[in-house]
Amino acid sequence: MLQKLKALKANAIQELESIDIAKELESWRIRYLGKKSELTQILRSLASLPIEEKRAVGACANEVRAELEDNLRQKEQALQKAQLALSAQKESVDITLPGRSFPRGHLHPITQTLYEICDIFGSMGFRVMEGPEVEWDYYNFEALNIPEEHPARDVMSTSWIDYETDSGQRPMLLRTHTTSVTARTIETMSPPIRVVEPGRVYRYEASDATHTPMFHQIDGLVVDKGITMGDLKGTLYEFARRFFGEERKVRFRCDYFPFVEPGAEMAIECLNCGGEGCRLCGNSGWIEILGAGMTHPEVLRRGGIDPEVYTSFAFGMGIDRLPMLRHNIDDIRLFYGSDLRFLKQF
Ligand code: DAH
């Protein structure tokens, strides 16, 4: 009997050692320690043995059981530990690897230019005002001294909105310039006024390398007591110096716009040829940047500001051309083509 127990123990332990999956431990337990196992049978049969043998076999069988149980517990722990180590290895993060980078966008070059211009005027005490892109005829033309039959309306090739009044008038349009915001500002604010008015404008035109039916402008307006042409020139000269660089030469000349008197046009020395004359500047050496002037007294009066007390200057310029000049871009349509290969360069 003792011999049998010894063999049983050796067998059980050998088998236990070869197990490497936790699931198999239970069937091992049933086989060697369960109710129907050989060991349990031996323990049960002890009663029928003579006293001497009962003592020896009993002690030995109990010892074997304790040892097998002990071995089982150790094996369970060992398998559990191995399992933990394995999953830790699977989930572990290597903190020395470089992070995954996400694609990052940036502002459109036109928006960048707008922000830059607003920053320059902001530092000179100007506030930013915005107005609607769908505008009344009144603010786009009438309030700016451009009556119904005025030729300036034809020059601006307006996109009208289909909205007819009883009298058959078509008073609504897509604004053709941001000067419409100037008309609104004069009506709603009281002096002293110092604002810039950036935004989109629309002209009924076909696209080509220098035209798109939608583009960007920024207008400016200053109203106060004693404002003169000297303030206009000083302000715009400072802007040109900051935007185009210290050395860039600036030229003012007379021009005509219905809403200013006198009117002027500002040009900068050509960025391409430095004033020598080239294709970009039409051989003149100068590039026109903006229109400006002393706000017409009639425009102030219409908006409820007394031109006998206050004087004012205004200006307006196209935005899209500025980054084109700066970066030597020869087709304005590239800005609106949404081609990332182009846009990513800025
Ligand atoms: N609105 C004019 C245009 O689109 C530009 C302009 C000229 C605006 C003179 C002004 C100004 O405010 O004073 O051509």
CSV table of N, CA, C and O in Angstrom, one decimal, residues 3-120:
chain,number,residue,atom,x,y,z
A,3,GLN,N,3.8,1.5,-1.0
A,3,GLN,CA,4.4,1.5,-2.3
A,3,GLN,C,3.5,2.2,-3.4
A,3,GLN,O,4.0,3.0,-4.2
A,4,LYS,N,2.3,1.8,-3.3
A,4,LYS,CA,1.3,2.4,-4.2
A,4,LYS,C,1.2,3.9,-4.0
A,4,LYS,O,1.1,4.6,-5.0
A,5,LEU,N,1.2,4.3,-2.8
A,5,LEU,CA,1.1,5.7,-2.5
A,5,LEU,C,2.3,6.5,-3.1
A,5,LEU,O,2.1,7.6,-3.6
A,6,LYS,N,3.4,5.9,-2.9
A,6,LYS,CA,4.6,6.5,-3.4
A,6,LYS,C,4.6,6.7,-4.9
A,6,LYS,O,4.9,7.8,-5.5
A,7,ALA,N,4.1,5.6,-5.6
A,7,ALA,CA,4.0,5.7,-7.1
A,7,ALA,C,3.0,6.7,-7.5
A,7,ALA,O,3.2,7.5,-8.4
A,8,LEU,N,1.9,6.8,-6.7
A,8,LEU,CA,0.8,7.7,-7.0
A,8,LEU,C,1.3,9.2,-6.9
A,8,LEU,O,1.1,10.0,-7.8
A,9,LYS,N,2.0,9.4,-5.9
A,9,LYS,CA,2.6,10.7,-5.7
A,9,LYS,C,3.5,11.1,-6.8
A,9,LYS,O,3.4,12.2,-7.4
A,10,ALA,N,4.4,10.2,-7.1
A,10,ALA,CA,5.4,10.5,-8.2
A,10,ALA,C,4.7,10.8,-9.5
A,10,ALA,O,5.0,11.8,-10.2
A,11,ASN,N,3.7,10.0,-9.8
A,11,ASN,CA,2.9,10.2,-11.0
A,11,ASN,C,2.2,11.6,-11.1
A,11,ASN,O,2.3,12.3,-12.0
A,12,ALA,N,1.5,11.9,-9.9
A,12,ALA,CA,0.8,13.1,-9.8
A,12,ALA,C,1.7,14.3,-10.0
A,12,ALA,O,1.4,15.2,-10.8
A,13,ILE,N,2.8,14.3,-9.3
A,13,ILE,CA,3.7,15.4,-9.4
A,13,ILE,C,4.3,15.6,-10.8
A,13,ILE,O,4.4,16.7,-11.3
A,14,GLN,N,4.6,14.5,-11.4
A,14,GLN,CA,5.2,14.6,-12.7
A,14,GLN,C,4.2,15.2,-13.7
A,14,GLN,O,4.5,16.1,-14.5
A,15,GLU,N,2.9,14.7,-13.6
A,15,GLU,CA,1.9,15.2,-14.5
A,15,GLU,C,1.6,16.7,-14.2
A,15,GLU,O,1.4,17.5,-15.1
A,16,LEU,N,1.6,17.1,-12.9
A,16,LEU,CA,1.4,18.5,-12.6
A,16,LEU,C,2.4,19.4,-13.2
A,16,LEU,O,2.2,20.5,-13.7
A,17,GLU,N,3.7,18.9,-13.2
A,17,GLU,CA,4.8,19.7,-13.7
A,17,GLU,C,4.6,20.0,-15.2
A,17,GLU,O,5.0,21.1,-15.7
A,18,SER,N,4.0,19.0,-15.9
A,18,SER,CA,3.9,19.2,-17.4
A,18,SER,C,2.7,20.1,-17.7
A,18,SER,O,2.6,20.5,-18.9
A,19,ILE,N,1.9,20.5,-16.7
A,19,ILE,CA,0.7,21.4,-17.1
A,19,ILE,C,1.2,22.8,-17.2
A,19,ILE,O,1.9,23.4,-16.4
A,20,ASP,N,0.7,23.5,-18.3
A,20,ASP,CA,1.1,24.9,-18.4
A,20,ASP,C,-0.1,25.8,-18.7
A,20,ASP,O,0.0,27.0,-19.1
A,21,ILE,N,-1.3,25.2,-18.6
A,21,ILE,CA,-2.5,26.1,-18.8
A,21,ILE,C,-3.4,25.9,-17.5
A,21,ILE,O,-3.6,24.8,-17.0
A,22,ALA,N,-3.8,27.1,-16.9
A,22,ALA,CA,-4.6,27.0,-15.7
A,22,ALA,C,-5.8,26.2,-15.7
A,22,ALA,O,-6.2,25.5,-14.8
A,23,LYS,N,-6.4,26.1,-16.9
A,23,LYS,CA,-7.7,25.4,-17.1
A,23,LYS,C,-7.5,23.9,-16.8
A,23,LYS,O,-8.4,23.2,-16.3
A,24,GLU,N,-6.3,23.3,-17.1
A,24,GLU,CA,-6.1,21.9,-16.9
A,24,GLU,C,-5.9,21.5,-15.4
A,24,GLU,O,-5.9,20.3,-15.1
A,25,LEU,N,-5.6,22.5,-14.6
A,25,LEU,CA,-5.4,22.2,-13.2
A,25,LEU,C,-6.6,21.5,-12.5
A,25,LEU,O,-6.4,20.7,-11.7
A,26,GLU,N,-7.8,21.9,-12.9
A,26,GLU,CA,-9.0,21.4,-12.2
A,26,GLU,C,-9.1,19.9,-12.5
A,26,GLU,O,-9.4,19.1,-11.6
A,27,SER,N,-8.9,19.5,-13.7
A,27,SER,CA,-9.1,18.1,-14.0
A,27,SER,C,-8.0,17.3,-13.3
A,27,SER,O,-8.2,16.1,-12.9
A,28,TRP,N,-6.8,17.9,-13.2
A,28,TRP,CA,-5.7,17.2,-12.4
A,28,TRP,C,-6.2,17.0,-11.0
A,28,TRP,O,-6.0,16.0,-10.4
A,29,ARG,N,-6.8,18.1,-10.4
A,29,ARG,CA,-7.2,18.0,-9.0
A,29,ARG,C,-8.3,16.9,-8.8
A,29,ARG,O,-8.2,16.1,-7.9
A,30,ILE,N,-9.3,16.8,-9.8
A,30,ILE,CA,-10.3,15.8,-9.7
A,30,ILE,C,-9.7,14.4,-9.7
A,30,ILE,O,-10.0,13.5,-9.0
A,31,ARG,N,-8.7,14.3,-10.6
A,31,ARG,CA,-8.1,13.0,-10.8
A,31,ARG,C,-7.3,12.5,-9.6
A,31,ARG,O,-7.4,11.4,-9.2
A,32,TYR,N,-6.6,13.4,-9.0
A,32,TYR,CA,-5.7,13.0,-7.9
A,32,TYR,C,-6.2,13.3,-6.5
A,32,TYR,O,-5.8,12.7,-5.5
A,33,LEU,N,-7.1,14.3,-6.4
A,33,LEU,CA,-7.5,14.7,-5.0
A,33,LEU,C,-9.1,14.6,-4.9
A,33,LEU,O,-9.6,14.7,-3.8
A,34,GLY,N,-9.8,14.3,-6.0
A,34,GLY,CA,-11.2,14.3,-6.0
A,34,GLY,C,-11.8,13.1,-5.3
A,34,GLY,O,-11.1,12.2,-4.8
A,35,LYS,N,-13.1,13.1,-5.1
A,35,LYS,CA,-13.8,12.1,-4.3
A,35,LYS,C,-13.6,10.7,-4.9
A,35,LYS,O,-13.5,9.7,-4.1
A,36,LYS,N,-13.4,10.6,-6.2
A,36,LYS,CA,-13.2,9.2,-6.8
A,36,LYS,C,-11.8,8.9,-7.1
A,36,LYS,O,-11.5,7.9,-7.7
A,37,SER,N,-10.9,9.8,-6.6
A,37,SER,CA,-9.5,9.5,-6.8
A,37,SER,C,-9.0,8.3,-6.0
A,37,SER,O,-9.6,7.9,-5.0
A,38,GLU,N,-7.9,7.8,-6.5
A,38,GLU,CA,-7.3,6.6,-5.9
A,38,GLU,C,-6.9,6.9,-4.4
A,38,GLU,O,-7.1,6.1,-3.5
A,39,LEU,N,-6.4,8.2,-4.2
A,39,LEU,CA,-6.0,8.6,-2.9
A,39,LEU,C,-7.2,8.6,-1.9
A,39,LEU,O,-7.1,8.1,-0.8
A,40,THR,N,-8.3,9.1,-2.4
A,40,THR,CA,-9.5,9.2,-1.5
A,40,THR,C,-10.0,7.7,-1.2
A,40,THR,O,-10.4,7.4,-0.1
A,41,GLN,N,-9.9,6.9,-2.2
A,41,GLN,CA,-10.3,5.5,-2.0
A,41,GLN,C,-9.5,4.9,-0.9
A,41,GLN,O,-10.0,4.2,0.0
A,42,ILE,N,-8.2,5.1,-1.0
A,42,ILE,CA,-7.2,4.5,0.0
A,42,ILE,C,-7.6,5.0,1.4
A,42,ILE,O,-7.7,4.3,2.4
A,43,LEU,N,-7.9,6.4,1.5
A,43,LEU,CA,-8.2,6.9,2.8
A,43,LEU,C,-9.5,6.3,3.3
A,43,LEU,O,-9.6,6.1,4.5
A,44,ARG,N,-10.4,6.1,2.4
A,44,ARG,CA,-11.7,5.5,2.8
A,44,ARG,C,-11.6,4.1,3.3
A,44,ARG,O,-12.3,3.6,4.2
A,45,SER,N,-10.6,3.4,2.7
A,45,SER,CA,-10.5,2.0,3.0
A,45,SER,C,-9.7,1.7,4.3
A,45,SER,O,-9.5,0.6,4.7
A,46,LEU,N,-9.2,2.8,4.9
A,46,LEU,CA,-8.3,2.7,6.1
A,46,LEU,C,-9.0,1.9,7.2
A,46,LEU,O,-8.4,1.0,7.9
A,47,ALA,N,-10.3,2.2,7.3
A,47,ALA,CA,-11.1,1.6,8.4
A,47,ALA,C,-11.0,0.0,8.5
A,47,ALA,O,-11.0,-0.5,9.6
A,48,SER,N,-10.9,-0.5,7.3
A,48,SER,CA,-10.9,-2.0,7.3
A,48,SER,C,-9.5,-2.6,7.5
A,48,SER,O,-9.4,-3.8,7.5
A,49,LEU,N,-8.5,-1.8,7.6
A,49,LEU,CA,-7.2,-2.3,7.8
A,49,LEU,C,-6.9,-2.6,9.2
A,49,LEU,O,-7.4,-2.0,10.2
A,50,PRO,N,-5.9,-3.6,9.4
A,50,PRO,CA,-5.5,-3.8,10.8
A,50,PRO,C,-4.8,-2.6,11.4
A,50,PRO,O,-4.3,-1.8,10.6
A,51,ILE,N,-4.9,-2.4,12.7
A,51,ILE,CA,-4.5,-1.2,13.3
A,51,ILE,C,-3.1,-0.7,13.0
A,51,ILE,O,-2.9,0.5,12.7
A,52,GLU,N,-2.1,-1.6,12.9
A,52,GLU,CA,-0.7,-1.2,12.6
A,52,GLU,C,-0.6,-0.5,11.3
A,52,GLU,O,-0.1,0.5,11.0
A,53,GLU,N,-1.2,-1.3,10.3
A,53,GLU,CA,-1.1,-0.9,8.9
A,53,GLU,C,-1.9,0.4,8.8
A,53,GLU,O,-1.5,1.3,8.0
A,54,LYS,N,-3.0,0.5,9.4
A,54,LYS,CA,-3.9,1.7,9.4
A,54,LYS,C,-3.1,3.0,9.7
A,54,LYS,O,-3.1,4.0,9.0
A,55,ARG,N,-2.3,2.8,10.8
A,55,ARG,CA,-1.6,4.0,11.3
A,55,ARG,C,-0.5,4.4,10.2
A,55,ARG,O,-0.5,5.6,9.8
A,56,ALA,N,0.2,3.5,9.7
A,56,ALA,CA,1.3,3.8,8.8
A,56,ALA,C,0.7,4.3,7.5
A,56,ALA,O,1.1,5.4,7.0
A,57,VAL,N,-0.3,3.5,6.9
A,57,VAL,CA,-0.8,4.0,5.6
A,57,VAL,C,-1.5,5.3,5.8
A,57,VAL,O,-1.4,6.2,4.9
A,58,GLY,N,-2.3,5.5,6.9
A,58,GLY,CA,-3.1,6.7,7.1
A,58,GLY,C,-2.1,7.9,7.1
A,58,GLY,O,-2.4,8.9,6.5
A,59,ALA,N,-1.0,7.8,7.9
A,59,ALA,CA,-0.1,8.9,8.0
A,59,ALA,C,0.5,9.2,6.6
A,59,ALA,O,0.5,10.4,6.2
A,60,CYS,N,0.8,8.2,5.9
A,60,CYS,CA,1.5,8.4,4.6
A,60,CYS,C,0.5,9.0,3.6
A,60,CYS,O,0.8,9.9,2.9
A,61,ALA,N,-0.8,8.5,3.6
A,61,ALA,CA,-1.8,9.0,2.7
A,61,ALA,C,-2.1,10.5,3.0
A,61,ALA,O,-2.2,11.3,2.0
A,62,ASN,N,-2.2,10.8,4.2
A,62,ASN,CA,-2.5,12.2,4.6
A,62,ASN,C,-1.3,13.1,4.2
A,62,ASN,O,-1.5,14.3,3.7
A,63,GLU,N,-0.1,12.6,4.3
A,63,GLU,CA,1.1,13.4,3.9
A,63,GLU,C,1.1,13.6,2.4
A,63,GLU,O,1.3,14.7,2.0
A,64,VAL,N,0.7,12.5,1.7
A,64,VAL,CA,0.7,12.6,0.2
A,64,VAL,C,-0.4,13.7,-0.1
A,64,VAL,O,-0.1,14.5,-1.0
A,65,ARG,N,-1.5,13.6,0.5
A,65,ARG,CA,-2.6,14.6,0.1
A,65,ARG,C,-2.1,16.0,0.4
A,65,ARG,O,-2.3,16.9,-0.4
A,66,ALA,N,-1.5,16.2,1.6
A,66,ALA,CA,-1.1,17.6,1.9
A,66,ALA,C,-0.1,18.0,0.9
A,66,ALA,O,-0.1,19.2,0.4
A,67,GLU,N,0.8,17.1,0.5
A,67,GLU,CA,1.9,17.5,-0.4
A,67,GLU,C,1.3,17.9,-1.8
A,67,GLU,O,1.7,18.8,-2.4
A,68,LEU,N,0.3,17.0,-2.2
A,68,LEU,CA,-0.2,17.3,-3.5
A,68,LEU,C,-1.0,18.6,-3.5
A,68,LEU,O,-0.9,19.4,-4.5
A,69,GLU,N,-1.7,18.9,-2.4
A,69,GLU,CA,-2.5,20.1,-2.3
A,69,GLU,C,-1.5,21.3,-2.4
A,69,GLU,O,-1.8,22.3,-3.0
A,70,ASP,N,-0.4,21.1,-1.6
A,70,ASP,CA,0.6,22.2,-1.6
A,70,ASP,C,1.1,22.5,-3.0
A,70,ASP,O,1.3,23.6,-3.4
A,71,ASN,N,1.5,21.4,-3.7
A,71,ASN,CA,2.0,21.5,-5.0
A,71,ASN,C,1.0,22.2,-6.0
A,71,ASN,O,1.4,23.0,-6.8
A,72,LEU,N,-0.3,21.8,-5.8
A,72,LEU,CA,-1.3,22.4,-6.7
A,72,LEU,C,-1.3,23.9,-6.5
A,72,LEU,O,-1.4,24.7,-7.4
A,73,ARG,N,-1.3,24.3,-5.2
A,73,ARG,CA,-1.4,25.8,-4.9
A,73,ARG,C,-0.2,26.5,-5.5
A,73,ARG,O,-0.4,27.6,-6.1
A,74,GLN,N,0.9,25.9,-5.4
A,74,GLN,CA,2.1,26.6,-5.9
A,74,GLN,C,2.0,26.7,-7.5
A,74,GLN,O,2.4,27.7,-8.0
A,75,LYS,N,1.5,25.6,-8.0
A,75,LYS,CA,1.4,25.6,-9.5
A,75,LYS,C,0.4,26.7,-10.0
A,75,LYS,O,0.7,27.4,-10.9
A,76,GLU,N,-0.7,26.8,-9.2
A,76,GLU,CA,-1.7,27.8,-9.5
A,76,GLU,C,-1.1,29.2,-9.5
A,76,GLU,O,-1.3,30.0,-10.5
A,77,GLN,N,-0.3,29.5,-8.5
A,77,GLN,CA,0.3,30.8,-8.3
A,77,GLN,C,1.3,31.1,-9.5
A,77,GLN,O,1.3,32.2,-10.0
A,78,ALA,N,2.0,30.1,-9.8
A,78,ALA,CA,3.1,30.2,-10.8
A,78,ALA,C,2.4,30.5,-12.2
A,78,ALA,O,2.9,31.4,-12.9
A,79,LEU,N,1.3,29.8,-12.5
A,79,LEU,CA,0.7,30.0,-13.8
A,79,LEU,C,0.0,31.4,-13.8
A,79,LEU,O,0.1,32.1,-14.8
A,80,GLN,N,-0.5,31.8,-12.7
A,80,GLN,CA,-1.2,33.2,-12.6
A,80,GLN,C,-0.1,34.3,-12.9
A,80,GLN,O,-0.3,35.2,-13.6
A,81,LYS,N,1.0,34.1,-12.3
A,81,LYS,CA,2.1,35.1,-12.4
A,81,LYS,C,2.6,35.1,-13.8
A,81,LYS,O,2.8,36.2,-14.4
A,82,ALA,N,2.7,34.0,-14.5
A,82,ALA,CA,3.2,34.0,-15.8
A,82,ALA,C,2.2,34.7,-16.7
A,82,ALA,O,2.5,35.4,-17.7
A,83,GLN,N,0.9,34.4,-16.5
A,83,GLN,CA,-0.2,35.1,-17.2
A,83,GLN,C,-0.1,36.6,-17.2
A,83,GLN,O,-0.2,37.3,-18.1
A,84,LEU,N,0.1,37.1,-15.9
A,84,LEU,CA,0.1,38.5,-15.7
A,84,LEU,C,1.3,39.1,-16.4
A,84,LEU,O,1.2,40.2,-17.1
A,85,ALA,N,2.4,38.5,-16.4
A,85,ALA,CA,3.6,39.0,-17.0
A,85,ALA,C,3.4,39.1,-18.5
A,85,ALA,O,3.8,40.0,-19.2
A,86,LEU,N,2.7,38.1,-19.0
A,86,LEU,CA,2.4,38.0,-20.5
A,86,LEU,C,1.5,39.2,-20.9
A,86,LEU,O,1.8,39.9,-21.9
A,87,SER,N,0.4,39.4,-20.2
A,87,SER,CA,-0.4,40.5,-20.6
A,87,SER,C,0.2,41.9,-20.4
A,87,SER,O,0.0,42.8,-21.1
A,88,ALA,N,1.0,42.0,-19.3
A,88,ALA,CA,1.7,43.3,-19.1
A,88,ALA,C,2.6,43.6,-20.3
A,88,ALA,O,2.7,44.7,-20.8
A,89,GLN,N,3.2,42.5,-20.8
A,89,GLN,CA,4.1,42.7,-21.9
A,89,GLN,C,3.3,43.1,-23.2
A,89,GLN,O,3.8,44.0,-23.9
A,90,LYS,N,2.1,42.5,-23.3
A,90,LYS,CA,1.3,42.9,-24.5
A,90,LYS,C,0.9,44.3,-24.4
A,90,LYS,O,0.8,45.0,-25.4
A,91,GLU,N,0.4,44.8,-23.2
A,91,GLU,CA,-0.1,46.2,-23.1
A,91,GLU,C,0.9,47.3,-22.9
A,91,GLU,O,0.6,48.4,-22.8
A,92,SER,N,2.1,46.9,-22.7
A,92,SER,CA,3.1,47.9,-22.2
A,92,SER,C,3.3,49.0,-23.3
A,92,SER,O,3.2,48.7,-24.5
A,93,VAL,N,3.5,50.2,-22.8
A,93,VAL,CA,3.8,51.3,-23.7
A,93,VAL,C,5.2,51.7,-23.7
A,93,VAL,O,5.8,51.8,-22.6
A,94,ASP,N,5.8,51.8,-24.8
A,94,ASP,CA,7.2,52.2,-24.9
A,94,ASP,C,7.3,53.7,-24.9
A,94,ASP,O,7.0,54.3,-26.0
A,95,ILE,N,7.6,54.3,-23.8
A,95,ILE,CA,7.5,55.7,-23.7
A,95,ILE,C,8.7,56.4,-24.4
A,95,ILE,O,8.8,57.6,-24.5
A,96,THR,N,9.6,55.6,-24.9
A,96,THR,CA,10.7,56.2,-25.7
A,96,THR,C,10.4,56.4,-27.2
A,96,THR,O,11.1,57.1,-27.9
A,97,LEU,N,9.3,55.8,-27.6
A,97,LEU,CA,8.9,56.0,-29.0
A,97,LEU,C,8.4,57.4,-29.3
A,97,LEU,O,7.8,58.0,-28.4
A,98,PRO,N,8.7,58.0,-30.4
A,98,PRO,CA,8.1,59.3,-30.7
A,98,PRO,C,6.6,59.3,-30.8
A,98,PRO,O,6.1,58.3,-31.2
A,99,GLY,N,5.9,60.3,-30.4
A,99,GLY,CA,4.5,60.4,-30.4
A,99,GLY,C,3.9,60.4,-31.8
A,99,GLY,O,4.7,60.7,-32.8
A,100,ARG,N,2.7,60.0,-32.0
A,100,ARG,CA,2.0,60.1,-33.3
A,100,ARG,C,1.6,61.5,-33.6
A,100,ARG,O,1.0,62.1,-32.7
A,101,SER,N,2.0,62.1,-34.7
A,101,SER,CA,1.6,63.5,-34.9
A,101,SER,C,0.3,63.6,-35.7
A,101,SER,O,0.0,62.8,-36.6
A,102,PHE,N,-0.5,64.6,-35.3
A,102,PHE,CA,-1.8,64.8,-36.0
A,102,PHE,C,-1.6,65.9,-37.0
A,102,PHE,O,-0.9,66.9,-36.7
A,103,PRO,N,-2.2,65.9,-38.2
A,103,PRO,CA,-2.0,67.0,-39.1
A,103,PRO,C,-2.6,68.2,-38.5
A,103,PRO,O,-3.7,68.2,-38.0
A,104,ARG,N,-1.9,69.3,-38.6
A,104,ARG,CA,-2.4,70.6,-38.1
A,104,ARG,C,-2.6,71.6,-39.2
A,104,ARG,O,-1.7,71.8,-40.0
A,105,GLY,N,-3.7,72.2,-39.2
A,105,GLY,CA,-4.0,73.2,-40.2
A,105,GLY,C,-3.5,74.6,-39.8
A,105,GLY,O,-2.9,74.7,-38.8
A,106,HIS,N,-3.7,75.6,-40.7
A,106,HIS,CA,-3.4,76.9,-40.3
A,106,HIS,C,-4.3,77.9,-41.1
A,106,HIS,O,-5.1,77.5,-41.9
A,107,LEU,N,-4.2,79.2,-40.7
A,107,LEU,CA,-5.1,80.1,-41.4
A,107,LEU,C,-4.8,80.3,-42.9
A,107,LEU,O,-3.6,80.2,-43.2
A,108,HIS,N,-5.8,80.5,-43.6
A,108,HIS,CA,-5.7,80.8,-45.1
A,108,HIS,C,-4.8,82.1,-45.3
A,108,HIS,O,-4.9,83.0,-44.5
A,109,PRO,N,-3.9,82.1,-46.3
A,109,PRO,CA,-3.1,83.2,-46.5
A,109,PRO,C,-3.8,84.6,-46.6
A,109,PRO,O,-3.3,85.6,-46.1
A,110,ILE,N,-5.0,84.6,-47.1
A,110,ILE,CA,-5.8,85.8,-47.1
A,110,ILE,C,-6.2,86.2,-45.7
A,110,ILE,O,-6.1,87.4,-45.4
A,111,THR,N,-6.6,85.3,-44.9
A,111,THR,CA,-7.0,85.6,-43.5
A,111,THR,C,-5.8,86.1,-42.8
A,111,THR,O,-5.9,87.0,-42.0
A,112,GLN,N,-4.6,85.4,-43.0
A,112,GLN,CA,-3.4,85.9,-42.3
A,112,GLN,C,-3.1,87.3,-42.7
A,112,GLN,O,-2.8,88.1,-41.8
A,113,THR,N,-3.3,87.7,-43.9
A,113,THR,CA,-3.1,89.1,-44.4
A,113,THR,C,-4.1,90.0,-43.7
A,113,THR,O,-3.7,91.1,-43.2
A,114,LEU,N,-5.3,89.6,-43.7
A,114,LEU,CA,-6.4,90.5,-43.0
A,114,LEU,C,-6.0,90.7,-41.6
A,114,LEU,O,-6.1,91.8,-41.1
A,115,TYR,N,-5.6,89.6,-40.9
A,115,TYR,CA,-5.3,89.8,-39.4
A,115,TYR,C,-4.1,90.7,-39.3
A,115,TYR,O,-4.1,91.5,-38.4
A,116,GLU,N,-3.1,90.6,-40.2
A,116,GLU,CA,-1.9,91.4,-40.0
A,116,GLU,C,-2.3,92.9,-40.2
A,116,GLU,O,-1.8,93.7,-39.5
A,117,ILE,N,-3.1,93.1,-41.2
A,117,ILE,CA,-3.5,94.5,-41.5
A,117,ILE,C,-4.3,95.1,-40.3
A,117,ILE,O,-4.1,96.2,-39.8
A,118,CYS,N,-5.2,94.3,-39.8
A,118,CYS,CA,-6.0,94.7,-38.6
A,118,CYS,C,-5.1,95.0,-37.4
A,118,CYS,O,-5.4,95.9,-36.6
A,119,ASP,N,-4.1,94.1,-37.2
A,119,ASP,CA,-3.2,94.3,-36.1
A,119,ASP,C,-2.4,95.7,-36.2
A,119,ASP,O,-2.3,96.4,-35.3
A,120,ILE,N,-2.0,96.0,-37.5
A,120,ILE,CA,-1.3,97.3,-37.7
A,120,ILE,C,-2.2,98.4,-37.3
A,120,ILE,O,-1.8,99.3,-36.6
